[in-house]
Amino acid sequence: MPAPQPLIEFAGVSKVYPGAGEPAVDRLDLAIAEGEFISLLGPSGSGKTTTLMMLAGFEPVSAGTIRLRGQPIEALPPHRRNLGVVFQSYSLFPHMSVAGNVAFPLQMRRVGAGEIDLKVKQALARVRLETFASRRPSQLSGGQQQRVALARALVFEPSVVLMDEPLAALDKKLREEMQLEIRRLHRELGVTMVYVTHDQVEAMSLSDRVAVFNRGRIEQLGAPAELYDRPVGAFVAGFVGDNNAVSGRVAGREGVNTATGDGGRIVRISVMGREGTVAGRCSDALAAELNLTPAPAHPVSLNVRPERLRVLGGGGAGGEPDGHLNHWPATVVDLIHQGDHWRLIAQVAGASHAVPWLVKLPAGAPPAGLAPGTAVMLGFAPEDAWVF
Ligand code: ADP
Ligand code: MG
């Protein structure tokens, strides 16, 4: 059976702003399925907004093609693309009522007055603002204004809704409430959502799939759990969730070929200044590369999630030494109570250039014997450490 045609398709799309050296978006390929909630996640300046603006039709592409249902759309002006758009700043018309703002896209489309009334009522009900129809935007809270912007983007029943950091201006509690609203709307309407954010928690909470952007390119595209559990590189590991990383070199070719049983390989690496080696998993592709080049010359990084680290030794911290674990001496720098967990900051021995590592310990009684300055042993399984 042929794969279903994607609703939206970027094929080799680039954007070079006049006068800029580096492309803002660099040969982007991305297919988005109908009904999908996809987030474009990445640091500031990585090309997320530019990608969205090219899709919306507010920025021309420099190269490549964007297709909607298989048809190239570069020649179509924004209003002919039938996309709803919500920006970070609410961009409501201040002199119009809430109802007037929501009615605007319908008036632009020359919908009859009776139908406009009905659709505006429905759209405001969808975002739970029925009773606010006659207010001005200035008489609403930030969250309510953003819901008006959402209603305005949804009122003409677009096939796709594009959102660019729509919640960035809201405080944390309101932002989390609005995330639930956006999830509910996506569920109820089944509309395709393309959502831009620099907030990895937000992207993980909302999306079916997340595209991680870095310097105009997608580093990795996948379901939230996939990005977290199987990052393809140090950038994604560090951007999606907390990550500890040190650089080192592969210790020898013989260590490269231990299979993990789930498609990966275990390699041993040495870290400058630290005695002995530590083991971590690497992809088949990297293992193949390591087998080709003289392995010890190959610089790599070792990456471990903070919740995968265990405190094995040290003043009464407990934990049984375990044959399968990497052992790494460290010195406690700080121990911070975060309510639902403890954050232990520890400087790992040898990796002099490295920032202190973060260890997440379960909540409960304060871990004993972890005062700043205490020598401890950190342990982690090779399967839980990524070598990139
Ligand atoms: P993001 O939304 O991920 O923060 P942008 O798409 O806004 O990233 O920007 C990507 C790159 O393009 C940045 O280097 C930015 O400075 C540049 N850029 C964005 N908009 C313009 C513009 N209108 N003119 C020139 N350069 C721009
Ligand atoms: Mg942006």
Coordinates of C-alpha atoms and ligand atoms in Angstrom, one line a residue:
M1 CA 0.0 0.0 0.0
P2 CA 1.4 3.4 -0.9
A3 CA 2.0 5.8 2.1
P4 CA -0.8 8.3 2.4
Q5 CA 0.1 11.7 0.8
P6 CA 1.3 14.1 3.4
L7 CA -0.9 17.2 4.0
I8 CA 2.1 19.5 4.0
E9 CA 5.4 18.8 2.4
F10 CA 8.6 20.9 2.5
A11 CA 11.0 19.7 -0.1
G12 CA 14.5 21.1 -0.1
V13 CA 13.2 24.5 1.2
S14 CA 15.8 27.1 2.0
K15 CA 15.6 30.7 3.0
V16 CA 18.4 33.2 2.7
Y17 CA 17.5 36.7 3.9
P18 CA 19.0 39.5 1.8
G19 CA 22.5 40.3 3.0
A20 CA 22.7 37.3 5.3
G21 CA 25.6 34.9 5.0
E22 CA 24.1 31.8 6.6
P23 CA 20.8 30.5 5.4
A24 CA 18.0 31.0 8.0
V25 CA 16.5 27.7 6.8
D26 CA 18.8 25.2 5.0
R27 CA 17.4 22.6 2.6
L28 CA 14.5 21.6 4.8
D29 CA 12.6 18.4 4.1
L30 CA 9.6 17.8 6.3
A31 CA 6.3 16.0 5.7
I32 CA 3.3 16.7 8.0
A33 CA 0.3 14.3 8.1
E34 CA -3.3 15.4 8.2
G35 CA -4.6 15.9 11.7
E36 CA -1.1 15.8 13.2
F37 CA 0.1 18.0 16.0
I38 CA 3.7 18.8 15.1
S39 CA 6.0 21.2 16.9
L40 CA 9.1 23.0 15.6
L41 CA 11.4 23.2 18.6
G42 CA 14.7 24.9 18.8
P43 CA 16.8 27.7 20.3
S44 CA 16.3 31.3 19.3
G45 CA 17.5 32.0 15.7
S46 CA 17.3 28.3 14.6
G47 CA 14.8 29.1 11.8
K48 CA 11.4 28.1 13.3
T49 CA 9.6 31.3 12.6
T50 CA 11.0 31.6 9.1
T51 CA 9.8 28.1 8.4
L52 CA 6.3 28.9 9.6
M53 CA 6.3 32.3 7.7
M54 CA 7.2 30.5 4.5
L55 CA 4.3 28.0 5.0
A56 CA 1.9 30.8 5.8
G57 CA 3.0 32.8 2.8
F58 CA 4.4 35.8 4.5
E59 CA 8.0 35.1 3.4
P60 CA 8.9 33.8 0.0
V61 CA 11.1 30.7 -0.2
S62 CA 14.7 31.1 -1.7
A63 CA 14.8 27.6 -3.0
G64 CA 12.7 24.4 -2.8
T65 CA 9.0 23.7 -2.8
I66 CA 6.2 23.7 -0.2
R67 CA 3.2 21.5 -1.2
L68 CA -0.2 21.4 0.4
R69 CA -2.1 18.2 -0.6
G70 CA 0.5 17.7 -3.3
Q71 CA 0.1 21.1 -4.9
P72 CA 2.9 23.7 -4.8
I73 CA 1.7 26.8 -2.9
E74 CA 4.5 29.3 -3.4
A75 CA 2.4 31.3 -5.9
L76 CA -0.6 31.5 -3.5
P77 CA -1.0 34.6 -1.4
P78 CA -1.5 33.9 2.4
H79 CA -5.3 34.2 2.4
R80 CA -5.6 31.6 -0.4
R81 CA -3.7 29.0 1.6
N82 CA -6.6 28.5 4.1
L83 CA -4.3 28.5 7.1
G84 CA -5.2 29.9 10.6
V85 CA -2.3 31.8 12.2
V86 CA -1.7 32.7 15.9
F87 CA 1.4 34.7 16.9
Q88 CA 3.1 35.4 20.1
S89 CA 1.8 38.9 20.4
Y90 CA -1.9 38.6 20.3
S91 CA -2.2 41.0 17.3
L92 CA -5.9 41.7 18.0
F93 CA -7.4 44.9 16.7
P94 CA -7.7 47.0 19.8
H95 CA -10.6 49.2 18.5
M96 CA -12.8 46.2 17.8
S97 CA -14.8 44.1 20.2
V98 CA -13.9 40.4 20.8
A99 CA -16.7 39.4 18.5
G100 CA -15.5 41.9 15.9
N101 CA -12.0 40.5 16.0
V102 CA -13.2 36.9 15.5
A103 CA -15.6 38.0 12.7
F104 CA -12.9 39.7 10.8
P105 CA -11.5 36.7 8.8
L106 CA -15.1 35.8 7.8
Q107 CA -15.8 39.3 6.6
M108 CA -12.7 39.1 4.6
R109 CA -14.1 36.0 3.0
R110 CA -17.4 37.7 2.3
V111 CA -19.4 35.3 4.5
G112 CA -23.1 36.4 5.0
A113 CA -24.0 38.3 8.2
G114 CA -26.2 35.6 9.7
E115 CA -23.6 32.9 9.2
I116 CA -20.9 35.2 10.7
D117 CA -23.0 35.6 13.9
L118 CA -23.4 31.9 14.2
K119 CA -19.8 31.0 13.5
V120 CA -18.4 33.7 15.9
K121 CA -20.7 32.4 18.7
Q122 CA -19.4 28.8 18.0
A123 CA -15.8 29.9 17.9
L124 CA -16.0 31.9 21.2
A125 CA -17.8 28.9 22.8
R126 CA -15.0 26.7 21.7
V127 CA -12.4 28.8 23.6
R128 CA -14.9 29.4 26.5
L129 CA -15.3 33.1 25.9
E130 CA -19.1 33.3 25.0
T131 CA -19.8 35.9 27.6
F132 CA -16.9 38.2 26.5
A133 CA -18.1 38.9 23.0
S134 CA -18.7 42.7 23.4
R135 CA -15.5 43.5 25.4
R136 CA -12.5 45.2 24.0
P137 CA -9.1 43.3 24.0
S138 CA -7.8 45.7 26.6
Q139 CA -10.4 44.5 29.0
L140 CA -9.2 41.0 28.9
S141 CA -6.3 39.1 30.6
G142 CA -3.3 37.9 28.5
G143 CA -4.7 34.4 28.5
Q144 CA -8.1 35.5 27.4
Q145 CA -6.6 37.7 24.6
Q146 CA -4.7 34.7 23.4
R147 CA -7.9 32.6 23.3
V148 CA -9.5 35.3 21.2
A149 CA -6.6 35.0 18.8
L150 CA -7.2 31.2 18.8
A151 CA -10.9 31.7 18.1
R152 CA -10.0 34.0 15.2
A153 CA -7.6 31.5 13.7
L154 CA -10.2 28.7 14.0
V155 CA -13.4 30.6 13.0
F156 CA -13.1 30.0 9.2
E157 CA -12.4 26.3 9.8
P158 CA -8.9 26.2 8.3
S159 CA -7.3 22.9 7.4
V160 CA -4.1 23.9 9.3
V161 CA -3.5 26.1 12.3
L162 CA 0.0 27.6 12.6
M163 CA 1.1 29.0 16.0
D164 CA 4.3 30.8 16.7
E165 CA 5.1 30.9 20.4
P166 CA 1.5 31.7 21.3
L167 CA 1.9 31.3 25.0
A168 CA 5.4 32.8 25.5
A169 CA 4.0 36.0 27.0
L170 CA 1.9 34.2 29.6
D171 CA 3.0 33.2 33.1
K172 CA 3.6 29.5 33.9
K173 CA 0.2 28.5 35.3
L174 CA -1.7 30.2 32.6
R175 CA 0.6 28.7 30.0
E176 CA -0.1 25.2 31.3
E177 CA -3.9 25.9 31.3
M178 CA -3.7 27.1 27.7
Q179 CA -1.7 24.0 26.7
L180 CA -4.5 21.9 27.9
E181 CA -7.0 24.1 26.0
I182 CA -4.9 23.7 22.8
R183 CA -4.7 20.0 23.3
R184 CA -8.5 19.8 23.7
L185 CA -9.1 21.9 20.6
H186 CA -6.8 19.7 18.6
R187 CA -8.6 16.6 19.8
E188 CA -12.1 18.0 19.2
L189 CA -11.5 19.6 15.8
G190 CA -8.9 17.2 14.4
V191 CA -7.2 20.1 12.7
T192 CA -3.5 19.9 11.8
M193 CA -1.4 22.0 14.1
V194 CA 2.1 23.3 13.4
Y195 CA 3.4 24.8 16.6
V196 CA 6.6 26.8 17.1
T197 CA 8.2 26.9 20.5
H198 CA 11.6 27.2 22.1
D199 CA 10.2 25.5 25.2
Q200 CA 11.0 21.7 25.2
V201 CA 8.5 20.9 27.9
E202 CA 5.7 22.6 25.9
A203 CA 6.7 20.8 22.7
M204 CA 6.7 17.5 24.6
S205 CA 3.4 18.1 26.2
L206 CA 1.5 19.1 23.1
S207 CA 2.9 17.2 20.2
D208 CA 2.5 14.0 18.3
R209 CA 5.9 14.7 16.8
V210 CA 8.6 17.3 17.4
A211 CA 11.1 18.6 14.9
V212 CA 14.3 19.8 16.7
F213 CA 15.8 22.7 14.8
N214 CA 19.4 23.8 15.0
R215 CA 20.9 26.4 12.7
G216 CA 18.2 26.2 10.0
R217 CA 18.2 22.4 9.9
I218 CA 16.2 19.6 11.6
E219 CA 18.5 17.6 13.8
Q220 CA 15.9 15.0 14.7
L221 CA 12.2 14.4 14.1
G222 CA 10.3 12.1 16.2
A223 CA 7.7 11.4 19.0
P224 CA 8.6 13.1 22.3
A225 CA 9.6 9.9 24.0
E226 CA 11.8 9.0 21.0
L227 CA 13.7 12.3 21.3
Y228 CA 14.2 11.8 25.0
D229 CA 15.1 8.1 25.0
R230 CA 16.9 7.9 21.7
P231 CA 18.5 11.3 20.8
V232 CA 20.7 11.2 17.7
G233 CA 23.3 13.6 19.0
A234 CA 24.5 15.8 21.8
F235 CA 22.5 18.8 20.6
V236 CA 19.2 17.0 20.9
A237 CA 20.2 15.2 24.1
G238 CA 21.0 18.6 25.6
F239 CA 18.0 20.5 24.2
V240 CA 15.3 17.9 25.0
G241 CA 15.6 17.3 28.7
D242 CA 18.6 17.6 31.0
N243 CA 21.8 16.0 30.0
N244 CA 25.3 15.5 31.4
A245 CA 28.1 15.4 28.8
V246 CA 31.9 15.0 28.8
S247 CA 34.2 14.7 25.9
G248 CA 36.6 11.9 25.4
R249 CA 38.1 9.5 23.0
V250 CA 37.3 5.9 22.1
A251 CA 39.6 3.7 24.2
G252 CA 40.2 1.0 21.6
R253 CA 38.8 -0.7 18.7
E254 CA 38.1 -4.0 20.6
G255 CA 35.4 -2.3 22.7
V256 CA 33.3 -1.3 19.7
N257 CA 31.6 -4.5 18.9
T258 CA 29.6 -5.5 21.9
A259 CA 25.9 -5.5 20.8
T260 CA 23.3 -4.1 23.3
G261 CA 20.6 -6.5 22.1
D262 CA 18.3 -3.7 20.9
G263 CA 20.2 -2.6 17.8
G264 CA 22.9 -0.5 19.5
R265 CA 26.6 -1.1 20.4
I266 CA 28.6 -0.5 23.5
V267 CA 31.9 1.3 23.2
R268 CA 34.5 2.1 25.8
I269 CA 35.8 5.6 26.0
S270 CA 38.6 7.3 27.9
V271 CA 38.1 10.8 29.3
M272 CA 41.2 12.9 29.6
G273 CA 42.4 13.2 33.2
R274 CA 40.3 10.3 34.4
E275 CA 41.7 6.9 35.1
G276 CA 40.2 3.9 33.4
T277 CA 37.4 3.9 30.9
V278 CA 33.6 4.3 30.9
A279 CA 31.2 2.5 28.6
G280 CA 28.2 3.8 26.8
R281 CA 26.0 2.9 23.9
C282 CA 26.4 4.2 20.4
S283 CA 24.6 3.8 17.1
D284 CA 25.4 1.2 14.6
A285 CA 26.4 4.0 12.2
L286 CA 28.9 5.4 14.6
A287 CA 30.2 2.0 15.5
A288 CA 30.9 1.4 11.8
E289 CA 32.7 4.7 11.6
L290 CA 34.8 3.9 14.6
N291 CA 35.8 0.6 13.1
L292 CA 37.0 2.3 10.0
T293 CA 39.1 5.1 11.4
P294 CA 41.9 4.4 13.9
A295 CA 39.5 4.3 16.8
P296 CA 41.5 6.0 19.6
A297 CA 41.9 9.2 17.5
H298 CA 38.1 9.6 17.3
P299 CA 36.8 12.4 19.6
V300 CA 33.4 11.5 21.0
S301 CA 31.1 12.7 23.8
L302 CA 29.5 10.7 26.6
N303 CA 26.0 11.8 27.6
V304 CA 23.9 10.6 30.6
R305 CA 20.4 11.7 31.8
P306 CA 20.5 13.0 35.4
E307 CA 17.8 10.5 36.5
R308 CA 20.0 7.6 35.3
L309 CA 22.8 8.4 37.6
R310 CA 23.0 6.7 41.0
V311 CA 25.1 7.7 44.0
L312 CA 26.8 4.4 44.9
G313 CA 29.2 5.4 47.6
G314 CA 30.1 8.2 49.8
G315 CA 29.1 9.1 53.3
G316 CA 26.1 6.8 53.9
A317 CA 24.4 7.6 50.6
G318 CA 24.0 3.8 50.1
G319 CA 23.6 1.9 46.9
E320 CA 25.2 -1.4 46.2
P321 CA 28.2 -1.6 43.9
D322 CA 27.0 -3.3 40.7
G323 CA 29.1 -5.1 38.2
H324 CA 27.2 -3.6 35.3
L325 CA 27.7 0.0 36.3
N326 CA 30.2 2.5 35.3
H327 CA 31.8 4.0 38.4
W328 CA 32.9 7.5 38.4
P329 CA 34.4 9.4 41.4
A330 CA 32.9 12.8 42.0
T331 CA 32.7 15.5 44.6
V332 CA 29.4 17.0 45.8
V333 CA 29.1 20.6 45.0
D334 CA 25.5 21.2 46.2
L335 CA 22.3 19.4 47.1
I336 CA 19.0 21.2 46.3
H337 CA 15.5 20.2 47.3
Q338 CA 13.0 20.7 44.4
G339 CA 9.8 19.4 46.0
D340 CA 9.3 16.3 43.8
H341 CA 13.0 15.4 43.6
W342 CA 16.5 16.3 44.8
R343 CA 19.1 17.8 42.6
L344 CA 22.6 16.8 43.4
I345 CA 25.4 18.8 41.7
A346 CA 28.6 17.0 41.5
Q347 CA 32.0 17.6 39.9
V348 CA 33.1 14.4 38.2
A349 CA 36.8 13.6 38.6
G350 CA 39.2 14.1 35.8
A351 CA 36.9 15.8 33.4
S352 CA 38.4 19.1 34.3
H353 CA 36.8 21.1 31.5
A354 CA 33.3 19.7 32.2
V355 CA 30.6 21.6 33.9
P356 CA 29.4 19.9 37.1
W357 CA 27.0 17.0 36.6
L358 CA 23.4 17.0 37.6
V359 CA 22.0 14.0 39.4
K360 CA 18.3 13.7 40.1
L361 CA 17.4 11.7 43.2
P362 CA 13.9 10.7 44.2
A363 CA 12.0 12.8 46.7
G364 CA 11.8 11.7 50.3
A365 CA 13.9 12.1 53.3
P366 CA 17.0 14.3 52.7
P367 CA 19.8 12.1 51.5
A368 CA 22.3 11.8 54.3
G369 CA 26.0 12.3 53.9
L370 CA 25.9 14.4 50.8
A371 CA 27.2 17.7 52.2
P372 CA 29.2 19.9 49.7
G373 CA 32.8 18.6 49.5
T374 CA 31.9 15.0 50.1
A375 CA 33.6 12.4 47.8
V376 CA 31.0 10.1 46.2
M377 CA 30.9 7.5 43.5
L378 CA 28.5 8.0 40.7
G379 CA 27.3 4.9 38.8
F380 CA 25.4 4.4 35.6
A381 CA 24.7 1.5 33.2
P382 CA 26.4 1.6 29.8
E383 CA 23.0 1.2 28.2
D384 CA 22.0 4.5 29.8
A385 CA 24.9 6.5 28.5
W386 CA 25.0 7.7 24.9
V387 CA 28.3 8.1 23.0
F388 CA 28.0 10.6 20.1
Ligands
ADP1 P1 13.6 31.4 15.4 O1 12.1 31.6 15.1 O2 13.9 29.9 15.5 O3 14.1 32.2 16.6 P2 14.0 32.9 13.0 O4 13.4 32.1 11.9 O5 13.3 34.1 13.5 O6 14.4 31.9 14.1 O7 15.5 33.4 12.5 C1 16.4 32.5 11.8 C2 17.6 33.4 11.4 O8 17.1 34.3 10.4 C3 18.2 34.2 12.5 O9 19.6 34.2 12.3 C4 17.6 35.6 12.3 O10 18.4 36.6 12.7 C5 17.4 35.6 10.8 N1 16.2 36.4 10.4 C6 14.9 36.3 10.8 N2 14.1 37.2 10.2 C7 14.9 37.9 9.4 C8 14.6 39.1 8.6 N3 13.4 39.5 8.4 N4 15.7 39.6 7.9 C9 16.9 39.1 8.1 N5 17.2 38.1 8.9 C10 16.2 37.5 9.5
MG2 MG 10.8 32.8 16.3

